[in-house]
PDB file of C-alpha atoms in Angstrom:
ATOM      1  CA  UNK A  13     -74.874 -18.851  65.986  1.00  0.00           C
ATOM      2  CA  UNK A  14     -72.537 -21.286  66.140  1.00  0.00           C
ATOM      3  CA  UNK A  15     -72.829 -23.580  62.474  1.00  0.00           C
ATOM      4  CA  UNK A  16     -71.151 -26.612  61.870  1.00  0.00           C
ATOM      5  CA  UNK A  17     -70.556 -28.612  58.704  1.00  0.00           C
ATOM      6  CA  UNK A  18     -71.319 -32.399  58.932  1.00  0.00           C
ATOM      7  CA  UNK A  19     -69.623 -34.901  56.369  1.00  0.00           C
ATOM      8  CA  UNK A  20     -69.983 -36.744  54.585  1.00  0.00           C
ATOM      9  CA  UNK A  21     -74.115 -37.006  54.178  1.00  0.00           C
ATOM     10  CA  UNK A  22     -74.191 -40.451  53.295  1.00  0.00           C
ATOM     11  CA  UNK A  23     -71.995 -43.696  53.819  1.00  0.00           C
ATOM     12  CA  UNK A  24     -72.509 -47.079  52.998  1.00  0.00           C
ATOM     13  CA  UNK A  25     -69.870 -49.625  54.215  1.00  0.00           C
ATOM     14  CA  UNK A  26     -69.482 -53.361  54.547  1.00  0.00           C
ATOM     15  CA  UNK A  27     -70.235 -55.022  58.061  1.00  0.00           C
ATOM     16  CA  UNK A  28     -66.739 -54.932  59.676  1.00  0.00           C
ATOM     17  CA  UNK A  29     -65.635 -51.818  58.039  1.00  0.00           C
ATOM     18  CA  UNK A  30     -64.781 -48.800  59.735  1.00  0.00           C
ATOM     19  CA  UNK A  31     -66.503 -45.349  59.376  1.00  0.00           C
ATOM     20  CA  UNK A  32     -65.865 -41.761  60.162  1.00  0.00           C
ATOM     21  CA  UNK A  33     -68.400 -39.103  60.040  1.00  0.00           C
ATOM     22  CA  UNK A  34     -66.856 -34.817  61.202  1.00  0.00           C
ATOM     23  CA  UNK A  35     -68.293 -32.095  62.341  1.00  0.00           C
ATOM     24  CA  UNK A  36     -65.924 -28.496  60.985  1.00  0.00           C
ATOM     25  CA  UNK A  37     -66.880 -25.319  62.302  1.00  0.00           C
ATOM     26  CA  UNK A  38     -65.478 -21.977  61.345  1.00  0.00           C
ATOM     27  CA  UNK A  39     -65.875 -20.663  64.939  1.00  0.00           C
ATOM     28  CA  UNK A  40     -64.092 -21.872  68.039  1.00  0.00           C
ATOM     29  CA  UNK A  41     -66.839 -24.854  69.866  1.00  0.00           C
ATOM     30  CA  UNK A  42     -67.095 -23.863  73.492  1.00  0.00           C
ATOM     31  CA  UNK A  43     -68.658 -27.622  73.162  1.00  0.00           C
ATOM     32  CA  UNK A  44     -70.113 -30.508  70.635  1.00  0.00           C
ATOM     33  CA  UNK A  45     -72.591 -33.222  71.314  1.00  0.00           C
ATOM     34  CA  UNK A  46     -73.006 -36.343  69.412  1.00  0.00           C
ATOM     35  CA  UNK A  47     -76.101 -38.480  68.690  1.00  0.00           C
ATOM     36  CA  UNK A  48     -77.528 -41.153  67.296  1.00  0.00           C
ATOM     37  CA  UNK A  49     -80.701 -41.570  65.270  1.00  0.00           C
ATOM     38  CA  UNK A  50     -82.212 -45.071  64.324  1.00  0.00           C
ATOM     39  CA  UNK A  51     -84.211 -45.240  61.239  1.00  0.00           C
ATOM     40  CA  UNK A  52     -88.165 -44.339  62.404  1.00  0.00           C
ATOM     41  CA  UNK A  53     -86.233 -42.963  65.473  1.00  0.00           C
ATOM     42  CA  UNK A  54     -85.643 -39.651  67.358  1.00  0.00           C
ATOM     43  CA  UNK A  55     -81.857 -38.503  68.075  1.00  0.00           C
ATOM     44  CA  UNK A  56     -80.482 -40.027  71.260  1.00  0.00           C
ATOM     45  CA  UNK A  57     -77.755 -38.560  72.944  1.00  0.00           C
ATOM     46  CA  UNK A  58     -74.460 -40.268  72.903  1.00  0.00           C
ATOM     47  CA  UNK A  59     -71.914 -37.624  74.213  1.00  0.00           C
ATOM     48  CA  UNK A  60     -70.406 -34.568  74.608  1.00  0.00           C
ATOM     49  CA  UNK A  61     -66.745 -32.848  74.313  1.00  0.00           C
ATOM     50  CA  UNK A  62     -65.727 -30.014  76.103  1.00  0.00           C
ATOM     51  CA  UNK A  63     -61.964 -30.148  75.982  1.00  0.00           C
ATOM     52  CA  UNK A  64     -59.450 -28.963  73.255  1.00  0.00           C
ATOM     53  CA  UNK A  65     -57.790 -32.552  72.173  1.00  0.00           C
ATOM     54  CA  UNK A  66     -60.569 -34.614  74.220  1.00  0.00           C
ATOM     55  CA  UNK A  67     -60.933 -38.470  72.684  1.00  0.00           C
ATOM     56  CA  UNK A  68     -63.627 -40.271  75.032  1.00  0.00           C
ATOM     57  CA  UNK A  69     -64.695 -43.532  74.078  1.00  0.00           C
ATOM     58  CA  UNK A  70     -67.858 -46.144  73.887  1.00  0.00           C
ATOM     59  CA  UNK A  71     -66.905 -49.761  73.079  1.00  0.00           C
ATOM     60  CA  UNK A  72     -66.533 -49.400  68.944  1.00  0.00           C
ATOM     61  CA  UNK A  73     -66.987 -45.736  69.032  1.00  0.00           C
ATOM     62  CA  UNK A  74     -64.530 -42.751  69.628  1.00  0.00           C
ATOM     63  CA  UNK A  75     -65.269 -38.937  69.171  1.00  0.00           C
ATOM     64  CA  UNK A  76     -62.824 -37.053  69.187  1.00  0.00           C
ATOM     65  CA  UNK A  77     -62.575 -32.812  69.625  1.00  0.00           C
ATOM     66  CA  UNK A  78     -59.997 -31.100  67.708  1.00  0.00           C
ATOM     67  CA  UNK A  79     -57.328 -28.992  69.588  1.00  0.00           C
ATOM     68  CA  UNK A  80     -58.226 -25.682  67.787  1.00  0.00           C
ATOM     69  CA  UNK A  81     -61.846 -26.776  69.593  1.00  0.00           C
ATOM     70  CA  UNK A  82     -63.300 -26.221  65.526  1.00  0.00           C
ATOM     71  CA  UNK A  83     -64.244 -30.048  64.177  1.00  0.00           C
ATOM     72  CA  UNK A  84     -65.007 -33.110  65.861  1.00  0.00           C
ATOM     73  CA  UNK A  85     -65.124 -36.375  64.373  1.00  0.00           C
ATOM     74  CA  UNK A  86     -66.827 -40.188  65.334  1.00  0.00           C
ATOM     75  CA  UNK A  87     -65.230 -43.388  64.102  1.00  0.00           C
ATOM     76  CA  UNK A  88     -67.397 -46.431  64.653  1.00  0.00           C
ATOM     77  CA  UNK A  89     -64.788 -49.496  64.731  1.00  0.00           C
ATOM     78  CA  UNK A  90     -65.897 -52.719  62.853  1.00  0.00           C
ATOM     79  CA  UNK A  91     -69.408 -51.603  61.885  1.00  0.00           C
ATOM     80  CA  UNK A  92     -72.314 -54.035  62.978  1.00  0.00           C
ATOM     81  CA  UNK A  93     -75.865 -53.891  61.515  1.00  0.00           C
ATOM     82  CA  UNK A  94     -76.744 -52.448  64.946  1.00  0.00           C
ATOM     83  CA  UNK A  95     -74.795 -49.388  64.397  1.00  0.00           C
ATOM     84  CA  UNK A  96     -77.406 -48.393  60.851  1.00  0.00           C
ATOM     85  CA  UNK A  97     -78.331 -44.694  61.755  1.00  0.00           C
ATOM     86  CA  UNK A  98     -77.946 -41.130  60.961  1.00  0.00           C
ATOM     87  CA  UNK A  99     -75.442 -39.576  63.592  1.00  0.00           C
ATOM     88  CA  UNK A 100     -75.705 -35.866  63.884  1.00  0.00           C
ATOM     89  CA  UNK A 101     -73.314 -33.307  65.505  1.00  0.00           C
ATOM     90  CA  UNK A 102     -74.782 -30.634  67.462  1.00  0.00           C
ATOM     91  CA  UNK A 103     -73.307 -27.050  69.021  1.00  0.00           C
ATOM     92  CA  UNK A 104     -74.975 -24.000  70.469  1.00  0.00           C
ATOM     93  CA  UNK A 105     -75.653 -22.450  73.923  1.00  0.00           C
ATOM     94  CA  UNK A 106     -79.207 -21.699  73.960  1.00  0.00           C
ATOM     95  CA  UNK A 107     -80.129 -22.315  70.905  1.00  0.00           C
ATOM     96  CA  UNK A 108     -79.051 -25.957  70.200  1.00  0.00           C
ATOM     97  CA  UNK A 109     -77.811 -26.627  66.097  1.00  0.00           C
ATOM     98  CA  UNK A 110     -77.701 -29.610  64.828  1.00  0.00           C
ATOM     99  CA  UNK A 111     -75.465 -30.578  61.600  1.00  0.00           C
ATOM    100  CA  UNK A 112     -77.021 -32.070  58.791  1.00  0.00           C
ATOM    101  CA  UNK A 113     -76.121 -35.407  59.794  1.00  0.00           C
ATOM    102  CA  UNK A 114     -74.447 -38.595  58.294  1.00  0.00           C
ATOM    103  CA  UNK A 115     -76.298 -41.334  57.439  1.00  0.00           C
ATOM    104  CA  UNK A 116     -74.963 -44.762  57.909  1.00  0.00           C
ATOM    105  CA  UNK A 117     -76.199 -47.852  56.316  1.00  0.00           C
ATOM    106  CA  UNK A 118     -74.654 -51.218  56.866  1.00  0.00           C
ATOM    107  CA  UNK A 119     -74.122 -54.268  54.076  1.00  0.00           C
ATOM    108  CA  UNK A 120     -74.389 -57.091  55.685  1.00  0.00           C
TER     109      UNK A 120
ATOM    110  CA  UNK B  23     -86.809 -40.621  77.553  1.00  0.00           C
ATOM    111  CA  UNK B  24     -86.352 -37.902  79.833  1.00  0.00           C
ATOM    112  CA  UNK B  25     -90.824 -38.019  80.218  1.00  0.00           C
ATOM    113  CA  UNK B  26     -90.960 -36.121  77.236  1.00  0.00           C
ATOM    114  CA  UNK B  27     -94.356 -36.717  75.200  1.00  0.00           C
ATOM    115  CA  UNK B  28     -95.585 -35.357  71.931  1.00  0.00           C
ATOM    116  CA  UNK B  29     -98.890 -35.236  70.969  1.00  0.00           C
ATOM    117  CA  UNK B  30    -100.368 -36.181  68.498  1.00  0.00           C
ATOM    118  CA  UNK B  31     -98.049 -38.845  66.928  1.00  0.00           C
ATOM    119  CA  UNK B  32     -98.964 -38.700  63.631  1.00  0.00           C
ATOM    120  CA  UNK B  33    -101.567 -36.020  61.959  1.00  0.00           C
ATOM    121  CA  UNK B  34    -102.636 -35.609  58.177  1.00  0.00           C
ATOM    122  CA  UNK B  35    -104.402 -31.678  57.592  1.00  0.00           C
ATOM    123  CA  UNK B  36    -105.449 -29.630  55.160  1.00  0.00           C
ATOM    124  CA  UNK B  37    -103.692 -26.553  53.351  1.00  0.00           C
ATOM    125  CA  UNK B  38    -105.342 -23.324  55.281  1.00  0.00           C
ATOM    126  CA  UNK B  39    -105.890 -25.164  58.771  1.00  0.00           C
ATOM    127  CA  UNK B  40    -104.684 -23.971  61.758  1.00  0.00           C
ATOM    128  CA  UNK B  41    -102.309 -27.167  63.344  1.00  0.00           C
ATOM    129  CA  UNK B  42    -101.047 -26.965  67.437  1.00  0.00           C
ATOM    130  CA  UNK B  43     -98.731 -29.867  68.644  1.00  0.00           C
ATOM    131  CA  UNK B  44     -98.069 -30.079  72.172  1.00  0.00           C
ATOM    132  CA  UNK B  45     -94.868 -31.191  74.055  1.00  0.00           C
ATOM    133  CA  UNK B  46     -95.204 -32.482  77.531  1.00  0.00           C
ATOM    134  CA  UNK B  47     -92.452 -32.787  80.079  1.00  0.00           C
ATOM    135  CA  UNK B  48     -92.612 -33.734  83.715  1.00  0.00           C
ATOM    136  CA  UNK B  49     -89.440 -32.981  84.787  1.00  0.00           C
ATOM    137  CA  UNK B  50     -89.696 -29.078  84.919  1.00  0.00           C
ATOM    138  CA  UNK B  51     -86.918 -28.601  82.782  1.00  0.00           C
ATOM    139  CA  UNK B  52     -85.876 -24.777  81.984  1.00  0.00           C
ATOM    140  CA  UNK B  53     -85.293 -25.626  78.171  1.00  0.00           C
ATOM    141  CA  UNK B  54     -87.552 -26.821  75.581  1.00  0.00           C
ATOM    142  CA  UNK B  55     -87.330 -26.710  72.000  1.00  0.00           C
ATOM    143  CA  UNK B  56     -88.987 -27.576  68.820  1.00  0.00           C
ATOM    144  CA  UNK B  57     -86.981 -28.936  65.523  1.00  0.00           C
ATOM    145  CA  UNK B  58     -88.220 -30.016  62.291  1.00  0.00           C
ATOM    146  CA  UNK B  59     -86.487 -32.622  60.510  1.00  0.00           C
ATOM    147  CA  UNK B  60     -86.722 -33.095  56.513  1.00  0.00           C
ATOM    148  CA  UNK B  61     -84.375 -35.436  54.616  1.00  0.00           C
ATOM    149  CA  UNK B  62     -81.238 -33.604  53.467  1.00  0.00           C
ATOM    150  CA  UNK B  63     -81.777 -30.628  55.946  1.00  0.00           C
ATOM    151  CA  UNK B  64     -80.958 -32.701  59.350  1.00  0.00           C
ATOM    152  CA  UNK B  65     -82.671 -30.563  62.382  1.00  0.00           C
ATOM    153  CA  UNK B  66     -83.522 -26.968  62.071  1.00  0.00           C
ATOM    154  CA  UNK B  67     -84.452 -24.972  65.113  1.00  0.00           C
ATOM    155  CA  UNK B  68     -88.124 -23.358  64.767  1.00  0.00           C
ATOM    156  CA  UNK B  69     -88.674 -21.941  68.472  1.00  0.00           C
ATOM    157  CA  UNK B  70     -87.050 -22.622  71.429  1.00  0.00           C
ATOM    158  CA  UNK B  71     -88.364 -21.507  75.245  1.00  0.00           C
ATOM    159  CA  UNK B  72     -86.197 -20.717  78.198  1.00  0.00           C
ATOM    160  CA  UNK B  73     -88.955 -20.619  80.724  1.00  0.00           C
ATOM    161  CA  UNK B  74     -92.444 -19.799  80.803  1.00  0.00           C
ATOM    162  CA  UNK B  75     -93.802 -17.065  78.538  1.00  0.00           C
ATOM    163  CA  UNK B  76     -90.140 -16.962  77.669  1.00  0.00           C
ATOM    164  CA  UNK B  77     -89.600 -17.392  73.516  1.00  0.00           C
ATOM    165  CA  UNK B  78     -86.867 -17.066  70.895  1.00  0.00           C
ATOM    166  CA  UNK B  79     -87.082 -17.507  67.255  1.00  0.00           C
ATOM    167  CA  UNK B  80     -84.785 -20.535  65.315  1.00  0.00           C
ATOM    168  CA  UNK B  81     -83.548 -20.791  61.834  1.00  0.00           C
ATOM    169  CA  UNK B  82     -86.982 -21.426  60.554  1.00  0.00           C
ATOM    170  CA  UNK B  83     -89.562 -19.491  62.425  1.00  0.00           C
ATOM    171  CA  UNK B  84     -91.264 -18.479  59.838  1.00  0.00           C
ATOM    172  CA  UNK B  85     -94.914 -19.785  59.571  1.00  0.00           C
ATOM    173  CA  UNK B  86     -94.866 -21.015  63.088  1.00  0.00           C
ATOM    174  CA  UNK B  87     -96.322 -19.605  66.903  1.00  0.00           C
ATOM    175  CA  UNK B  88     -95.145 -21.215  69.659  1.00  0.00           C
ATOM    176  CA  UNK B  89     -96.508 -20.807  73.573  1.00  0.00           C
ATOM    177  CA  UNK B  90     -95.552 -21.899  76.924  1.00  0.00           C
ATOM    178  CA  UNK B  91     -98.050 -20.698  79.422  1.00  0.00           C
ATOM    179  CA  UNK B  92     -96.967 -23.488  82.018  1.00  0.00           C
ATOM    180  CA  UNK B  93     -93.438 -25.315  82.692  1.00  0.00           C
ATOM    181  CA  UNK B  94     -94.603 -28.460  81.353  1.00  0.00           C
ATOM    182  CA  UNK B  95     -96.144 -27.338  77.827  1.00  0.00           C
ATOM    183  CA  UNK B  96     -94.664 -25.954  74.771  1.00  0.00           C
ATOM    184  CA  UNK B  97     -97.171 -25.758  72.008  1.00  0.00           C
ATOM    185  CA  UNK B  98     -96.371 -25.151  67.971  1.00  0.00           C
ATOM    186  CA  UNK B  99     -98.445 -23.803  66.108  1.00  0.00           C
ATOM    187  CA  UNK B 100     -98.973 -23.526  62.236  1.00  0.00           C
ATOM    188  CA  UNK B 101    -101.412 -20.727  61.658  1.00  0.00           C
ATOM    189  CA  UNK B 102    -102.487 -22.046  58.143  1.00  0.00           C
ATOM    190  CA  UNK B 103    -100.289 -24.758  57.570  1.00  0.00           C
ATOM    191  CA  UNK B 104     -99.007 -25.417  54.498  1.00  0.00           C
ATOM    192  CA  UNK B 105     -97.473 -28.010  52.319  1.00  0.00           C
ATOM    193  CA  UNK B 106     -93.741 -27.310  52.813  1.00  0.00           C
ATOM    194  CA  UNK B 107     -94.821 -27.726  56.606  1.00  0.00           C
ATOM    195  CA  UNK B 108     -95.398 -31.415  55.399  1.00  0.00           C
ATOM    196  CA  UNK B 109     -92.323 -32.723  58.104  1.00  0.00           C
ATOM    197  CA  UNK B 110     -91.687 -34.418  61.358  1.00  0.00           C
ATOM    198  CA  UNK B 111     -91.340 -32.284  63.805  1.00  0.00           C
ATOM    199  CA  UNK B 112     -89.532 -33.149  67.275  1.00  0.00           C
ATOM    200  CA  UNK B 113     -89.624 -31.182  70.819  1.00  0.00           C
ATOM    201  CA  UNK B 114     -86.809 -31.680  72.730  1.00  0.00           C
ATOM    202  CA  UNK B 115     -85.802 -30.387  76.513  1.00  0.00           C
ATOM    203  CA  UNK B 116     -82.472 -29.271  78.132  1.00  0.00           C
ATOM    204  CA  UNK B 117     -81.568 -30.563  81.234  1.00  0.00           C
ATOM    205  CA  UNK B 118     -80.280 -27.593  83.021  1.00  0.00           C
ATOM    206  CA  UNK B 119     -77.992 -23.946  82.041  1.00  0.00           C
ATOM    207  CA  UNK B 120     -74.240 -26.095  82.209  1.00  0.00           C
ATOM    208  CA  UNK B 121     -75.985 -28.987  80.386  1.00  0.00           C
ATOM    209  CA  UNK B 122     -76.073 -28.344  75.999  1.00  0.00           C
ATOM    210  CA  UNK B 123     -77.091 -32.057  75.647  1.00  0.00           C
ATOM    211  CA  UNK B 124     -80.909 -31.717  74.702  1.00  0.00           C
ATOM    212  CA  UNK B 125     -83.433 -34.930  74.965  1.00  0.00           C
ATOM    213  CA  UNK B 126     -85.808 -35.606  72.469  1.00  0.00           C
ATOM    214  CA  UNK B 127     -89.766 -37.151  72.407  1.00  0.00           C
ATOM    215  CA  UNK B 128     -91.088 -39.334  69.585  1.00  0.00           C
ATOM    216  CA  UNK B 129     -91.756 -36.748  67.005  1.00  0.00           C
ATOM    217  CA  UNK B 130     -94.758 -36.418  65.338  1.00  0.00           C
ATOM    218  CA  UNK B 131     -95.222 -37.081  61.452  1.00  0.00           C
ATOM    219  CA  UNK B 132     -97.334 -33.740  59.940  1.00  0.00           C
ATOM    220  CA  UNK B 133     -98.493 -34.248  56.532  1.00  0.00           C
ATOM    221  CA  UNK B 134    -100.093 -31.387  54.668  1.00  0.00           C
ATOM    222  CA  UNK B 135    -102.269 -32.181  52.099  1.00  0.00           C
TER     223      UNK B 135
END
């Protein structure tokens, strides 16, 4: 199936900081989907890439798609306390795989 | 929420027992899946369905039944659950075949004493 490699697990960063979490695959992404997970939480959707080179964008956050389609990355610009979460990558066709996820927390 | 519900929310069992959650959609979605979640592991695929009476096997099928005798329903099922079974465990649906996005319900906590 089609595996990705999330990292970094963890990051802590100061409120108003800026933070980066990628996705690397070793396979060519025919697509990637990004979500978010509160703490307590379940995964909520956020987006998906389907182009080679494809940047979209949600207020502070930008995903990007790499042009060999085989990592992905989300920046979060100026963390808030809002944005505490684990965000997790996820590939597949039918069967849908998740990375391991990056965990944010937020210092106030 | 994509009227996805998982039931029960939260269930504490015995080593040996026999454990079914259920997953409830009433959209009539094609795609349904069930994940377990432990810290450090992120979500691993148990069973997924692609329509009724249709099953595949995830990463970590071992252990686990799953059945979908209606559109609606996708049960687990730990035959004699046991402690390393002690997760949360998630169902989630896919919208449609050009859709890879997948919507989750609330999970439900399984402890295994």
């Amino acid at each position: 199936g089609q595996q990705v490699m999330q990292i970094p697990q963890y990051q802590h960063v100061q409120e108003g900081e800026d933070f980066t979490t990628y996705c690397n695959s070793s396979t060519t992404l025919s697509n990637i989907q990004w979500y978010k997970q509160r703490p307590g939480g379940h995964p909520v959707f956020l987006i998906q890439l389907v182009k080679s080179g494809e940047v979209k964008k949600q207020k502070r956050l930008t995903f990007q798609f790499g042009e060999a389609k085989k990592n992905s990355s989300l920046h979060i610009t100026a963390t808030q306390t809002t944005d505490v979460g684990t965000y997790f990558c996820q590939t597949g066709a039918n069967n849908l795989f998740f990375g391991t996820g990056t965990r944010l927390t937020v210092i106030p | 929420d994509a009227g996805i519900t998982q039931s029960p929310r939260h269930k504490v069992t015995e080593t040996g027992t026999p454990v079914t959650l259920r997953c409830h959609q009433t959209e009539n979605h094609r795609y349904m899946y069930w994940y377990r979640q432990d810290p450090g592991h992120g979500l691993r695929l148990i069973h997924y369905s692609y329509g009724v009476k249709d099953t595949d096997k995830g990463e970590v099928s071992d252990g686990y039944s799953v059945s979908r005798s209606k559109t609606e329903d996708f049960l687990l099922t730990l035959e004699s659950a046991t402690s390393s079974q002690t997760s949360v465990y998630f169902c989630a649906i896919r919208t449609g075949t050009g859709d890879q996005e997948a919507f989750f319900g609330q999970g439900t906590r399984l402890t295994v004493v």
